Short mmCIF file of C-alpha atoms in Angstrom, two decimals:
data_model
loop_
_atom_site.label_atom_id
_atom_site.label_comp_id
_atom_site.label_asym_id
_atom_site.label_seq_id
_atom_site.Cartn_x
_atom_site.Cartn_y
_atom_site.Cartn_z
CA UNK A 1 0.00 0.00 0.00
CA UNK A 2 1.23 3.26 -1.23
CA UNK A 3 1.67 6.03 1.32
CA UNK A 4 -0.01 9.12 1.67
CA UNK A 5 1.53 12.76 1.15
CA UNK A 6 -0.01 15.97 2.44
CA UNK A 7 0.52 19.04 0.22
CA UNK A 8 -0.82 22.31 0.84
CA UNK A 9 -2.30 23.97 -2.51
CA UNK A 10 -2.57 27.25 -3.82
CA UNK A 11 -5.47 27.69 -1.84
CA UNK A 12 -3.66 26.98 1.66
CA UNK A 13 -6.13 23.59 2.04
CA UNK A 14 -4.40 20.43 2.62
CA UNK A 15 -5.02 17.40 0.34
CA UNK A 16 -4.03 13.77 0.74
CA UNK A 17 -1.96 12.52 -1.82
CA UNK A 18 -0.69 9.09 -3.00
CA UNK A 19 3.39 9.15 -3.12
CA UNK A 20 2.53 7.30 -6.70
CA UNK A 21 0.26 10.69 -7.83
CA UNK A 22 2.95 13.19 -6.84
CA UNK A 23 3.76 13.87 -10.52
CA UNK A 24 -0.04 14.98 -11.02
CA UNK A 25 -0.32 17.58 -8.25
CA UNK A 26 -1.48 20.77 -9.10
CA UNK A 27 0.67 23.69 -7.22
CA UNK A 28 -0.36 26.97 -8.30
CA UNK A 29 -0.92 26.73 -12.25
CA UNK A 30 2.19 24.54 -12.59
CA UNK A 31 2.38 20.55 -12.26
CA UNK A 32 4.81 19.20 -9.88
CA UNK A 33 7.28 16.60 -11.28
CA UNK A 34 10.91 15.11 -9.95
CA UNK A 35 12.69 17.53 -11.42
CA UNK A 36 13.37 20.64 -9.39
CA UNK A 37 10.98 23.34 -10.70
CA UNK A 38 12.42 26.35 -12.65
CA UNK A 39 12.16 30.17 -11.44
CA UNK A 40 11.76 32.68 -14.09
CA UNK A 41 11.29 36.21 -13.98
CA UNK A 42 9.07 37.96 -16.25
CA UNK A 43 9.74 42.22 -16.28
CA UNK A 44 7.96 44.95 -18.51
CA UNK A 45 9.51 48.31 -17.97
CA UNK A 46 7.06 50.84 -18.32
CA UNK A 47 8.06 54.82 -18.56
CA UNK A 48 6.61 55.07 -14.67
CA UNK A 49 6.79 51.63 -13.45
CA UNK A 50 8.03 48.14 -13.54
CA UNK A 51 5.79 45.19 -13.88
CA UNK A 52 7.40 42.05 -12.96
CA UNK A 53 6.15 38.23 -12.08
CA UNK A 54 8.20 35.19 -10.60
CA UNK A 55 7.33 31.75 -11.53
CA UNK A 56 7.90 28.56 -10.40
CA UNK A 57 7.59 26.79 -13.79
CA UNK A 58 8.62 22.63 -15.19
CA UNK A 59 11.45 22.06 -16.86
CA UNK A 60 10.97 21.99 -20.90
CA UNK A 61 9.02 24.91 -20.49
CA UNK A 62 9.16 27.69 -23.81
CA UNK A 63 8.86 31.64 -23.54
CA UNK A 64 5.22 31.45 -24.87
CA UNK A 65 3.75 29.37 -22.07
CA UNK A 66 5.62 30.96 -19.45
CA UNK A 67 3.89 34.35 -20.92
CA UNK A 68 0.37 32.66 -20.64
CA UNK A 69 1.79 31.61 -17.36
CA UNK A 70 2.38 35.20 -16.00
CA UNK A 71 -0.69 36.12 -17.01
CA UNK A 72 0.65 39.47 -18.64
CA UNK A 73 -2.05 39.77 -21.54
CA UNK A 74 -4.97 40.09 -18.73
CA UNK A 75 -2.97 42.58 -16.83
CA UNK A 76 -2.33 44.43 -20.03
CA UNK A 77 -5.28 44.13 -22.25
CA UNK A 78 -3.75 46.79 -24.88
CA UNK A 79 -0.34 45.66 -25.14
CA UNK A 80 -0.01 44.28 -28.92
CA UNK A 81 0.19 40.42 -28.09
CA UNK A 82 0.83 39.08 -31.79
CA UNK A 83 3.51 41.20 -32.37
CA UNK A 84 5.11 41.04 -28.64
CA UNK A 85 8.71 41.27 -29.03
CA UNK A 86 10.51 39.37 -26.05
CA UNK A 87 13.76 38.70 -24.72
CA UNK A 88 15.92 36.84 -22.16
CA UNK A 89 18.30 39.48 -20.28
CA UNK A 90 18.78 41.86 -23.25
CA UNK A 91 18.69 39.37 -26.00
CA UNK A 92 15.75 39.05 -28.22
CA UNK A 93 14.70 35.61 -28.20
CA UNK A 94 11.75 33.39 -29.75
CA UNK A 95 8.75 32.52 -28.10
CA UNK A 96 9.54 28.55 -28.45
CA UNK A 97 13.06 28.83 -26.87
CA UNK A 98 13.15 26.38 -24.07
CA UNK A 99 13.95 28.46 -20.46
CA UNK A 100 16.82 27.45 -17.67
CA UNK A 101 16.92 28.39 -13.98
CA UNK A 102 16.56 32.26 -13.18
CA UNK A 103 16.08 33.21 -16.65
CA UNK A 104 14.60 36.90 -16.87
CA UNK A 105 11.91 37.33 -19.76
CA UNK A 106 11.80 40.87 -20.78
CA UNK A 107 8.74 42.24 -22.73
CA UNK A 108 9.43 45.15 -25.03
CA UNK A 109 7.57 47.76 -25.46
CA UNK A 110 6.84 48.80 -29.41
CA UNK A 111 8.87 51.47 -30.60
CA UNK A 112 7.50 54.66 -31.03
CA UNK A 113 10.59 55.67 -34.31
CA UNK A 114 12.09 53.78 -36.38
CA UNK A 115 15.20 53.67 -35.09
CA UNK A 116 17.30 53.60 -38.94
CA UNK A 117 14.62 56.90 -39.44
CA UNK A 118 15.63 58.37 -36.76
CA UNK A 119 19.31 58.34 -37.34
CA UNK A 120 18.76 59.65 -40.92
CA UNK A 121 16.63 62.72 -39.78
CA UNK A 122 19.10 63.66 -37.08
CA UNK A 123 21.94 63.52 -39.77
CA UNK A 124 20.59 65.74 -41.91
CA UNK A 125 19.84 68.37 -38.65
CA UNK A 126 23.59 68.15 -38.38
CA UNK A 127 24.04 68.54 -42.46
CA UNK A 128 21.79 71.70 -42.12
CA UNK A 129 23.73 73.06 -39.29
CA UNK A 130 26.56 72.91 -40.80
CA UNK A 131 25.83 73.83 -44.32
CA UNK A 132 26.66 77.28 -44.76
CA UNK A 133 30.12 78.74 -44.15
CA UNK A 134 30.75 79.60 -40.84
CA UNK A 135 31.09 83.40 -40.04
CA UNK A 136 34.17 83.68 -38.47
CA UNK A 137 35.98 81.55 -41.02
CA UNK A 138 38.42 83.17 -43.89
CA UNK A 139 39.15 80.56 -46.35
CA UNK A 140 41.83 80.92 -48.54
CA UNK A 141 45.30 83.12 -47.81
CA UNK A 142 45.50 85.94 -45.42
CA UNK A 143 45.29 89.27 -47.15
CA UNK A 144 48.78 91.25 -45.91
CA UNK A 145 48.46 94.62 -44.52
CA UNK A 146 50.86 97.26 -45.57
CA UNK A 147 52.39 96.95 -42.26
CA UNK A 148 53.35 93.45 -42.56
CA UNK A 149 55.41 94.28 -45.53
#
């Protein structure tokens, strides 16, 4: 006869569990297995504020579900969610890319300029700047005064 396990849910209740079921618990969203469980941090960086979630997720587990996980697309309804551009610790990254231990998922925001547009309209700022001769410039030789001479 198999023993029995108590394991307190997400729900603070105790439940009675066979040591044979242990792989089927249910802890907070995320199944329990033999393999230790895999934190992940998941930030979006707001202009004001910082969202961030930690999860305790399975091993084997991709970008995507640990973004269904967090639960960021209820918390931000508006946030473009087909185009969400992601990342792990600066690096822009896939959402089927498999996560380790203390991986940080960062969620970028969409960018306002083209960045390539941006750096062509400030160059030619600087080109009209600097377009016309500048006032306090001669060019050419030094006329000599009689005095020189």
């Amino acid at each position: 006869m198999a023993s029995s396990i108590r394991v307190i849910g997400p729900d603070t209740r105790a439940v009675s569990v066979k040591e044979t079921d242990i792989k089927k618990v249910v802890i907070s969203n995320q199944t329990a297995t033999d393999h230790k469980a895999l934190t992940i941090h998941v930030v979006y960086a707001q202009p004001d504020k910082v969202w961030q979630k930690t999860l305790l997720l399975p091993p084997g587990t991709t970008v995507g579900q640990a973004l269904v996980a967090s639960e960021f697309s209820c918390c931000f309804p508006d946030h473009p969610s087909g185009e969400m551009v992601v990342g792990i610790y600066g690096r822009t990254c896939s959402r089927n890319r498999v996560l380790t231990d203390e991986d940080r998922i960062e969620i970028y925001r969409p960018l306002v300029f083209d960045p390539m547009q941006s750096r062509r309209r400030r160059a030619l700022h600087r080109k009209a700047a600097t377009a016309g001769p500048h006032p306090a410039r001669t060019y050419g030789v030094a006329k000599r005064t009689s005095k020189e001479v």
